[in-house]
Amino acid sequence: MPCVGKLMSTRSYHERMGTRDRIIDAAEQAIHEFGIAGATTKKIARQAGCSEALLYKHFASKESLFLAVLLERLPALHPALARLRLSVGQGDVATNLAEFATAALEFYSRAAAIASGVLADPSLMAGFRSMLADTNSGPHLPILALAEILRAEQRGGRIDPGMDAGAAASMLMGACFHRANLAYYVDLPDEDGPWATAVVATLVRR
Amino acid sequence: MPCVGKLMSTRSYHERMGTRDRIIDAAEQAIHEFGIAGATTKKIARQAGCSEALLYKHFASKESLFLAVLLERLPALHPALARLRLSVGQGDVATNLAEFATAALEFYSRAAAIASGVLADPSLMAGFRSMLADTNSGPHLPILALAEILRAEQRGGRIDPGMDAGAAASMLMGACFHRANLAYYVDLPDEDGPWATAVVATLVRR
């Protein structure tokens, strides 16, 4: 995503975007630059051209601001899951799943900076955990959504009906999440595309 | 692991352990208490009862100290992989793999605080990455080791020889890594044991 602030003058940028959007953009940029621990609300507010008080009028907590970055700025899993759901019964099921795996890899790779920053900060994690519980959401939900899609393909006879769809979804999402994290530590020997194809072929083999 | 420092007086603790071990213990405790960002070498040295200069005589960098905590204090993956390797051709292959998955879950759960702290800190990650490259190590190696074990079971006819062992290892390790991370965010609905059994059964089904 290009940094909007660098493409337009500060004045026109501020005129065109609402405060809430400017704060989310500034938070995303600050996390990228300083890590979560270094992305203070003071820095974020200054970058967004507003006061910290105004920032807290839009976001009750640092946790809810970071959640907004995750949900509104990253290439979300929702569209990829929606595409996969639409493709049930259409095209080649393994190709559809491999395309989804590639999108999941990209999402987890971008989300890693925020997810790891939350996990590494015990007090931020406590706030995040209770916020997720209150809103009945959480990072495990895409696994359940993927399992539902796999079951639909099983009902259509395109995937082995004896496969445990929940376990299969755990493995496909888990493999993508793990790989996205590993790539931060080491140069992985194989390319994402062939890797996703091999993983999906192994998962849905009969 | 019980906190050794709380079981013995500071004096006898210091007498019984070498400086290097005391520093690693202190680092583990500080990471648990403050997260990686808050676990400064100053705090760690104070807790270990030594100077920061002495700490840096034992560990060239904060990265190498954290790596020592990972390798020497956590319930490592190595013993679990060694047990799995010894069990090739013995007992029930699915049971052996499910036991390994449970050990991997525990390891990743304990390692998450350090791994996420490293990933969340761009400068710490840069140091970690180059240290791993220099030593030819990395968090992807257990996948390769697991794949080798799966291949040995394939040669023995106990796992479908048509299964891609590398892809299967990616999925089993990935599912464990992902689940260990998810458990920090939400209360997962199912228990680890039945989950591991279902994942392995799905992976090695014929």
GROMACS .gro file of C-alpha atoms in nm:
model
  412
    1MET     CA    1   0.000   0.000   0.000
    2PRO     CA    2   0.156   0.337  -0.091
    3CYS     CA    3   0.199   0.585   0.191
    4VAL     CA    4  -0.071   0.842   0.116
    5GLY     CA    5   0.109   1.107   0.319
    6LYS     CA    6   0.404   1.093   0.085
    7LEU     CA    7   0.195   1.125  -0.230
    8MET     CA    8   0.006   1.441  -0.135
    9SER     CA    9   0.095   1.753   0.055
   10THR     CA   10   0.006   1.741   0.424
   11ARG     CA   11  -0.264   1.999   0.366
   12SER     CA   12  -0.455   1.818   0.093
   13TYR     CA   13  -0.402   1.487   0.271
   14HIS     CA   14  -0.563   1.626   0.585
   15GLU     CA   15  -0.843   1.781   0.387
   16ARG     CA   16  -0.928   1.464   0.201
   17MET     CA   17  -0.927   1.215   0.484
   18GLY     CA   18  -1.128   1.201   0.804
   19THR     CA   19  -0.947   1.211   1.136
   20ARG     CA   20  -1.023   0.846   1.210
   21ASP     CA   21  -0.866   0.732   0.881
   22ARG     CA   22  -0.564   0.955   0.933
   23ILE     CA   23  -0.508   0.804   1.278
   24ILE     CA   24  -0.529   0.447   1.144
   25ASP     CA   25  -0.285   0.531   0.862
   26ALA     CA   26  -0.046   0.693   1.107
   27ALA     CA   27  -0.068   0.391   1.339
   28GLU     CA   28   0.009   0.152   1.055
   29GLN     CA   29   0.310   0.359   0.954
   30ALA     CA   30   0.435   0.388   1.313
   31ILE     CA   31   0.408   0.010   1.372
   32HIS     CA   32   0.602  -0.053   1.052
   33GLU     CA   33   0.871   0.195   1.153
   34PHE     CA   34   0.909   0.144   1.530
   35GLY     CA   35   0.740  -0.188   1.608
   36ILE     CA   36   0.436  -0.199   1.834
   37ALA     CA   37   0.635  -0.118   2.149
   38GLY     CA   38   0.771   0.197   1.987
   39ALA     CA   39   0.444   0.304   1.820
   40THR     CA   40   0.326   0.533   2.098
   41THR     CA   41  -0.006   0.718   2.077
   42LYS     CA   42   0.197   1.038   2.107
   43LYS     CA   43   0.391   0.960   1.786
   44ILE     CA   44   0.076   0.838   1.610
   45ALA     CA   45  -0.124   1.150   1.702
   46ARG     CA   46   0.158   1.380   1.591
   47GLN     CA   47   0.185   1.200   1.256
   48ALA     CA   48  -0.193   1.214   1.209
   49GLY     CA   49  -0.191   1.587   1.285
   50CYS     CA   50  -0.421   1.562   1.585
   51SER     CA   51  -0.397   1.567   1.963
   52GLU     CA   52  -0.369   1.251   2.175
   53ALA     CA   53  -0.704   1.351   2.331
   54LEU     CA   54  -0.868   1.347   1.988
   55LEU     CA   55  -0.705   1.010   1.912
   56TYR     CA   56  -0.863   0.868   2.228
   57LYS     CA   57  -1.200   1.013   2.126
   58HIS     CA   58  -1.188   0.791   1.816
   59PHE     CA   59  -1.027   0.486   1.979
   60ALA     CA   60  -1.098   0.388   2.338
   61SER     CA   61  -0.759   0.218   2.369
   62LYS     CA   62  -0.435   0.146   2.191
   63GLU     CA   63  -0.564  -0.214   2.149
   64SER     CA   64  -0.874  -0.100   1.959
   65LEU     CA   65  -0.661   0.124   1.735
   66PHE     CA   66  -0.430  -0.168   1.651
   67LEU     CA   67  -0.731  -0.391   1.588
   68ALA     CA   68  -0.862  -0.128   1.344
   69VAL     CA   69  -0.528  -0.135   1.159
   70LEU     CA   70  -0.553  -0.515   1.138
   71LEU     CA   71  -0.914  -0.515   1.020
   72GLU     CA   72  -0.920  -0.207   0.797
   73ARG     CA   73  -0.572  -0.163   0.652
   74LEU     CA   74  -0.427  -0.505   0.592
   75PRO     CA   75  -0.525  -0.720   0.294
   76ALA     CA   76  -0.781  -0.904   0.504
   77LEU     CA   77  -0.864  -1.271   0.502
   78HIS     CA   78  -1.235  -1.192   0.462
   79PRO     CA   79  -1.222  -1.119   0.086
   80ALA     CA   80  -1.006  -1.427   0.025
   81LEU     CA   81  -1.251  -1.644   0.221
   82ALA     CA   82  -1.544  -1.485   0.034
   83ARG     CA   83  -1.378  -1.560  -0.302
   84LEU     CA   84  -1.315  -1.919  -0.193
   85ARG     CA   85  -1.677  -1.955  -0.079
   86LEU     CA   86  -1.800  -1.827  -0.416
   87SER     CA   87  -1.577  -2.077  -0.593
   88VAL     CA   88  -1.735  -2.380  -0.420
   89GLY     CA   89  -1.827  -2.623  -0.699
   90GLN     CA   90  -1.649  -2.404  -0.959
   91GLY     CA   91  -1.315  -2.454  -1.132
   92ASP     CA   92  -1.049  -2.680  -0.982
   93VAL     CA   93  -1.082  -2.721  -0.606
   94ALA     CA   94  -0.707  -2.763  -0.546
   95THR     CA   95  -0.627  -2.453  -0.753
   96ASN     CA   96  -0.888  -2.252  -0.560
   97LEU     CA   97  -0.743  -2.366  -0.226
   98ALA     CA   98  -0.385  -2.292  -0.336
   99GLU     CA   99  -0.489  -1.938  -0.438
  100PHE     CA  100  -0.652  -1.895  -0.098
  101ALA     CA  101  -0.335  -2.024   0.074
  102THR     CA  102  -0.128  -1.763  -0.112
  103ALA     CA  103  -0.366  -1.487   0.004
  104ALA     CA  104  -0.350  -1.622   0.362
  105LEU     CA  105   0.032  -1.619   0.347
  106GLU     CA  106   0.027  -1.253   0.243
  107PHE     CA  107  -0.222  -1.161   0.514
  108TYR     CA  108  -0.031  -1.340   0.791
  109SER     CA  109   0.295  -1.192   0.671
  110ARG     CA  110   0.155  -0.836   0.697
  111ALA     CA  111  -0.031  -0.909   1.021
  112ALA     CA  112   0.278  -1.057   1.189
  113ALA     CA  113   0.418  -0.720   1.298
  114ILE     CA  114   0.099  -0.638   1.488
  115ALA     CA  115   0.019  -0.989   1.613
  116SER     CA  116   0.369  -1.041   1.747
  117GLY     CA  117   0.376  -0.697   1.905
  118VAL     CA  118   0.054  -0.770   2.091
  119LEU     CA  119   0.172  -1.114   2.201
  120ALA     CA  120   0.507  -0.977   2.319
  121ASP     CA  121   0.345  -0.719   2.546
  122PRO     CA  122   0.167  -0.887   2.840
  123SER     CA  123  -0.052  -0.584   2.924
  124LEU     CA  124  -0.150  -0.515   2.561
  125MET     CA  125  -0.234  -0.885   2.522
  126ALA     CA  126  -0.461  -0.880   2.828
  127GLY     CA  127  -0.656  -0.588   2.680
  128PHE     CA  128  -0.669  -0.751   2.337
  129ARG     CA  129  -0.787  -1.080   2.481
  130SER     CA  130  -1.075  -0.928   2.673
  131MET     CA  131  -1.173  -0.711   2.375
  132LEU     CA  132  -1.188  -1.022   2.152
  133ALA     CA  133  -1.393  -1.211   2.412
  134ASP     CA  134  -1.638  -0.919   2.444
  135THR     CA  135  -1.690  -0.898   2.069
  136ASN     CA  136  -1.697  -1.273   2.017
  137SER     CA  137  -1.422  -1.247   1.759
  138GLY     CA  138  -1.072  -1.383   1.731
  139PRO     CA  139  -0.796  -1.509   1.503
  140HIS     CA  140  -0.933  -1.867   1.517
  141LEU     CA  141  -1.250  -1.775   1.324
  142PRO     CA  142  -1.095  -1.801   0.974
  143ILE     CA  143  -1.019  -2.170   1.051
  144LEU     CA  144  -1.389  -2.230   1.122
  145ALA     CA  145  -1.491  -2.043   0.805
  146LEU     CA  146  -1.244  -2.245   0.596
  147ALA     CA  147  -1.374  -2.570   0.750
  148GLU     CA  148  -1.729  -2.474   0.645
  149ILE     CA  149  -1.613  -2.420   0.286
  150LEU     CA  150  -1.430  -2.755   0.285
  151ARG     CA  151  -1.751  -2.923   0.406
  152ALA     CA  152  -1.945  -2.761   0.121
  153GLU     CA  153  -1.693  -2.908  -0.126
  154GLN     CA  154  -1.726  -3.245   0.048
  155ARG     CA  155  -2.106  -3.233   0.008
  156GLY     CA  156  -2.050  -3.158  -0.361
  157GLY     CA  157  -1.824  -3.465  -0.386
  158ARG     CA  158  -1.515  -3.265  -0.484
  159ILE     CA  159  -1.323  -3.346  -0.162
  160ASP     CA  160  -1.301  -3.684   0.016
  161PRO     CA  161  -1.606  -3.689   0.247
  162GLY     CA  162  -1.404  -3.890   0.502
  163MET     CA  163  -1.159  -3.602   0.560
  164ASP     CA  164  -1.201  -3.416   0.894
  165ALA     CA  165  -1.269  -3.065   0.759
  166GLY     CA  166  -1.190  -2.893   1.089
  167ALA     CA  167  -0.853  -3.066   1.120
  168ALA     CA  168  -0.776  -2.997   0.755
  169ALA     CA  169  -0.858  -2.628   0.798
  170SER     CA  170  -0.632  -2.612   1.108
  171MET     CA  171  -0.347  -2.754   0.904
  172LEU     CA  172  -0.388  -2.534   0.596
  173MET     CA  173  -0.423  -2.210   0.794
  174GLY     CA  174  -0.153  -2.320   1.037
  175ALA     CA  175   0.094  -2.400   0.760
  176CYS     CA  176   0.038  -2.052   0.610
  177PHE     CA  177   0.065  -1.875   0.946
  178HIS     CA  178   0.384  -2.063   1.034
  179ARG     CA  179   0.547  -2.003   0.696
  180ALA     CA  180   0.467  -1.630   0.709
  181ASN     CA  181   0.645  -1.615   1.044
  182LEU     CA  182   0.940  -1.833   0.938
  183ALA     CA  183   1.008  -1.603   0.642
  184TYR     CA  184   1.095  -1.326   0.888
  185TYR     CA  185   1.377  -1.537   1.036
  186VAL     CA  186   1.526  -1.716   0.737
  187ASP     CA  187   1.527  -1.717   0.358
  188LEU     CA  188   1.301  -2.011   0.280
  189PRO     CA  189   1.440  -2.240   0.009
  190ASP     CA  190   1.116  -2.289  -0.189
  191GLU     CA  191   0.878  -2.040  -0.355
  192ASP     CA  192   0.535  -1.965  -0.207
  193GLY     CA  193   0.339  -2.077  -0.516
  194PRO     CA  194   0.480  -2.431  -0.553
  195TRP     CA  195   0.477  -2.468  -0.174
  196ALA     CA  196   0.103  -2.383  -0.157
  197THR     CA  197   0.028  -2.624  -0.443
  198ALA     CA  198   0.215  -2.910  -0.271
  199VAL     CA  199   0.049  -2.845   0.065
  200VAL     CA  200  -0.302  -2.837  -0.083
  201ALA     CA  201  -0.238  -3.149  -0.298
  202THR     CA  202  -0.123  -3.336   0.014
  203LEU     CA  203  -0.423  -3.217   0.214
  204VAL     CA  204  -0.697  -3.310  -0.035
  205ARG     CA  205  -0.535  -3.626  -0.178
  206ARG     CA  206  -0.760  -3.933  -0.193
  207MET     CA  207   0.970  -2.491   3.539
  208PRO     CA  208   0.987  -2.367   3.899
  209CYS     CA  209   1.168  -2.040   3.954
  210VAL     CA  210   1.495  -2.155   4.112
  211GLY     CA  211   1.555  -1.814   4.264
  212LYS     CA  212   1.239  -1.842   4.471
  213LEU     CA  213   1.319  -2.186   4.607
  214MET     CA  214   1.659  -2.103   4.748
  215SER     CA  215   1.808  -1.803   4.920
  216THR     CA  216   1.989  -1.565   4.686
  217ARG     CA  217   2.318  -1.665   4.844
  218SER     CA  218   2.297  -2.039   4.796
  219TYR     CA  219   2.147  -1.987   4.449
  220HIS     CA  220   2.445  -1.774   4.347
  221GLU     CA  221   2.686  -2.022   4.498
  222ARG     CA  222   2.540  -2.320   4.321
  223MET     CA  223   2.506  -2.183   3.970
  224GLY     CA  224   2.762  -2.043   3.729
  225THR     CA  225   2.726  -1.685   3.612
  226ARG     CA  226   2.621  -1.787   3.261
  227ASP     CA  227   2.334  -2.003   3.394
  228ARG     CA  228   2.224  -1.730   3.634
  229ILE     CA  229   2.209  -1.480   3.348
  230ILE     CA  230   2.001  -1.715   3.131
  231ASP     CA  231   1.761  -1.782   3.422
  232ALA     CA  232   1.731  -1.409   3.490
  233ALA     CA  233   1.664  -1.340   3.121
  234GLU     CA  234   1.389  -1.603   3.108
  235GLN     CA  235   1.225  -1.456   3.417
  236ALA     CA  236   1.252  -1.098   3.285
  237ILE     CA  237   1.098  -1.193   2.948
  238HIS     CA  238   0.810  -1.362   3.129
  239GLU     CA  239   0.755  -1.060   3.351
  240PHE     CA  240   0.815  -0.763   3.120
  241GLY     CA  241   0.803  -0.900   2.766
  242ILE     CA  242   1.111  -0.884   2.543
  243ALA     CA  243   1.092  -0.507   2.499
  244GLY     CA  244   1.097  -0.458   2.877
  245ALA     CA  245   1.361  -0.723   2.949
  246THR     CA  246   1.661  -0.490   2.945
  247THR     CA  247   2.013  -0.618   3.002
  248LYS     CA  248   2.027  -0.383   3.302
  249LYS     CA  249   1.733  -0.559   3.470
  250ILE     CA  250   1.866  -0.902   3.373
  251ALA     CA  251   2.214  -0.830   3.509
  252ARG     CA  252   2.073  -0.694   3.836
  253GLN     CA  253   1.854  -1.002   3.881
  254ALA     CA  254   2.148  -1.232   3.802
  255GLY     CA  255   2.363  -1.046   4.054
  256CYS     CA  256   2.626  -0.940   3.805
  257SER     CA  257   2.727  -0.630   3.613
  258GLU     CA  258   2.609  -0.554   3.260
  259ALA     CA  259   2.975  -0.572   3.154
  260LEU     CA  260   2.996  -0.930   3.285
  261LEU     CA  261   2.668  -1.016   3.109
  262TYR     CA  262   2.819  -0.898   2.781
  263LYS     CA  263   3.133  -1.107   2.849
  264HIS     CA  264   2.911  -1.416   2.842
  265PHE     CA  265   2.677  -1.304   2.563
  266ALA     CA  266   2.794  -1.093   2.272
  267SER     CA  267   2.446  -0.948   2.223
  268LYS     CA  268   2.093  -0.943   2.362
  269GLU     CA  269   1.999  -1.162   2.062
  270SER     CA  270   2.245  -1.434   2.158
  271LEU     CA  271   2.122  -1.425   2.519
  272PHE     CA  272   1.761  -1.469   2.405
  273LEU     CA  273   1.866  -1.749   2.171
  274ALA     CA  274   2.033  -1.922   2.468
  275VAL     CA  275   1.704  -1.896   2.664
  276LEU     CA  276   1.521  -2.051   2.367
  277LEU     CA  277   1.772  -2.333   2.321
  278GLU     CA  278   1.869  -2.409   2.680
  279ARG     CA  279   1.570  -2.327   2.899
  280LEU     CA  280   1.258  -2.414   2.702
  281PRO     CA  281   1.134  -2.770   2.663
  282ALA     CA  282   1.305  -2.801   2.327
  283LEU     CA  283   1.179  -2.967   2.013
  284HIS     CA  284   1.502  -3.167   1.983
  285PRO     CA  285   1.415  -3.432   2.246
  286ALA     CA  286   1.063  -3.469   2.101
  287LEU     CA  287   1.205  -3.513   1.751
  288ALA     CA  288   1.464  -3.760   1.885
  289ARG     CA  289   1.188  -3.964   2.056
  290LEU     CA  290   0.984  -3.963   1.735
  291ARG     CA  291   1.289  -4.075   1.534
  292LEU     CA  292   1.350  -4.363   1.777
  293SER     CA  293   0.987  -4.468   1.742
  294VAL     CA  294   1.008  -4.516   1.363
  295GLY     CA  295   0.868  -4.862   1.292
  296GLN     CA  296   0.759  -4.903   1.658
  297GLY     CA  297   0.414  -4.880   1.816
  298ASP     CA  298   0.132  -4.696   1.639
  299VAL     CA  299   0.254  -4.431   1.396
  300ALA     CA  300  -0.049  -4.201   1.448
  301THR     CA  301  -0.013  -4.221   1.826
  302ASN     CA  302   0.358  -4.139   1.801
  303LEU     CA  303   0.287  -3.839   1.578
  304ALA     CA  304   0.006  -3.712   1.806
  305GLU     CA  305   0.243  -3.730   2.106
  306PHE     CA  306   0.499  -3.536   1.907
  307ALA     CA  307   0.234  -3.277   1.814
  308THR     CA  308   0.149  -3.229   2.181
  309ALA     CA  309   0.516  -3.171   2.263
  310ALA     CA  310   0.544  -2.926   1.971
  311LEU     CA  311   0.238  -2.735   2.099
  312GLU     CA  312   0.401  -2.700   2.440
  313PHE     CA  313   0.730  -2.587   2.292
  314TYR     CA  314   0.570  -2.328   2.062
  315SER     CA  315   0.351  -2.203   2.343
  316ARG     CA  316   0.655  -2.140   2.567
  317ALA     CA  317   0.865  -2.004   2.278
  318ALA     CA  318   0.592  -1.759   2.167
  319ALA     CA  319   0.691  -1.489   2.417
  320ILE     CA  320   1.046  -1.479   2.281
  321ALA     CA  321   0.964  -1.539   1.914
  322SER     CA  322   0.700  -1.266   1.911
  323GLY     CA  323   0.923  -1.026   2.098
  324VAL     CA  324   1.198  -1.072   1.842
  325LEU     CA  325   0.958  -1.037   1.548
  326ALA     CA  326   0.801  -0.724   1.697
  327ASP     CA  327   1.135  -0.546   1.728
  328PRO     CA  328   1.280  -0.463   1.384
  329SER     CA  329   1.637  -0.411   1.510
  330LEU     CA  330   1.639  -0.724   1.729
  331MET     CA  331   1.501  -0.921   1.433
  332ALA     CA  332   1.780  -0.797   1.204
  333GLY     CA  333   2.040  -0.920   1.454
  334PHE     CA  334   1.860  -1.250   1.504
  335ARG     CA  335   1.827  -1.306   1.130
  336SER     CA  336   2.195  -1.254   1.061
  337MET     CA  337   2.293  -1.469   1.362
  338LEU     CA  338   2.075  -1.755   1.230
  339ALA     CA  339   2.220  -1.719   0.880
  340ASP     CA  340   2.578  -1.725   1.017
  341THR     CA  341   2.514  -2.041   1.218
  342ASN     CA  342   2.308  -2.210   0.947
  343SER     CA  343   2.023  -2.262   1.189
  344GLY     CA  344   1.664  -2.145   1.205
  345PRO     CA  345   1.309  -2.223   1.313
  346HIS     CA  346   1.237  -2.402   0.982
  347LEU     CA  347   1.478  -2.689   1.058
  348PRO     CA  348   1.231  -2.892   1.273
  349ILE     CA  349   1.004  -2.914   0.965
  350LEU     CA  350   1.288  -3.069   0.765
  351ALA     CA  351   1.368  -3.310   1.050
  352LEU     CA  352   1.002  -3.413   1.080
  353ALA     CA  353   0.982  -3.467   0.702
  354GLU     CA  354   1.283  -3.705   0.722
  355ILE     CA  355   1.108  -3.908   0.993
  356LEU     CA  356   0.787  -3.924   0.787
  357ARG     CA  357   0.992  -4.050   0.492
  358ALA     CA  358   1.143  -4.324   0.708
  359GLU     CA  359   0.789  -4.435   0.804
  360GLN     CA  360   0.694  -4.426   0.435
  361ARG     CA  361   0.989  -4.652   0.350
  362GLY     CA  362   0.868  -4.889   0.621
  363GLY     CA  363   0.522  -4.892   0.463
  364ARG     CA  364   0.351  -4.741   0.768
  365ILE     CA  365   0.256  -4.413   0.593
  366ASP     CA  366   0.116  -4.373   0.239
  367PRO     CA  367   0.428  -4.353   0.017
  368GLY     CA  368   0.243  -4.112  -0.214
  369MET     CA  369   0.215  -3.843   0.057
  370ASP     CA  370   0.448  -3.541   0.012
  371ALA     CA  371   0.645  -3.569   0.339
  372GLY     CA  372   0.774  -3.211   0.323
  373ALA     CA  373   0.425  -3.067   0.274
  374ALA     CA  374   0.286  -3.293   0.546
  375ALA     CA  375   0.558  -3.179   0.789
  376SER     CA  376   0.483  -2.812   0.705
  377MET     CA  377   0.118  -2.871   0.791
  378LEU     CA  378   0.171  -3.060   1.116
  379MET     CA  379   0.429  -2.818   1.255
  380GLY     CA  380   0.232  -2.521   1.121
  381ALA     CA  381  -0.092  -2.636   1.282
  382CYS     CA  382   0.088  -2.670   1.619
  383PHE     CA  383   0.263  -2.334   1.587
  384HIS     CA  384  -0.062  -2.159   1.490
  385ARG     CA  385  -0.265  -2.320   1.768
  386ALA     CA  386  -0.003  -2.229   2.031
  387ASN     CA  387  -0.033  -1.866   1.918
  388LEU     CA  388  -0.415  -1.868   1.895
  389ALA     CA  389  -0.440  -1.990   2.255
  390TYR     CA  390  -0.288  -1.659   2.369
  391TYR     CA  391  -0.577  -1.466   2.211
  392VAL     CA  392  -0.882  -1.682   2.277
  393ASP     CA  393  -0.999  -1.980   2.479
  394LEU     CA  394  -0.998  -2.256   2.219
  395PRO     CA  395  -1.311  -2.472   2.225
  396ASP     CA  396  -1.140  -2.813   2.195
  397GLU     CA  397  -0.872  -2.984   2.406
  398ASP     CA  398  -0.514  -3.024   2.280
  399GLY     CA  399  -0.513  -3.408   2.295
  400PRO     CA  400  -0.821  -3.479   2.080
  401TRP     CA  401  -0.719  -3.195   1.849
  402ALA     CA  402  -0.373  -3.349   1.790
  403THR     CA  403  -0.528  -3.692   1.730
  404ALA     CA  404  -0.773  -3.552   1.471
  405VAL     CA  405  -0.503  -3.354   1.290
  406VAL     CA  406  -0.266  -3.651   1.266
  407ALA     CA  407  -0.546  -3.889   1.156
  408THR     CA  408  -0.639  -3.644   0.878
  409LEU     CA  409  -0.276  -3.605   0.773
  410VAL     CA  410  -0.183  -3.973   0.746
  411ARG     CA  411  -0.522  -4.104   0.624
  412ARG     CA  412  -0.508  -4.335   0.322
   0.00000   0.00000   0.00000
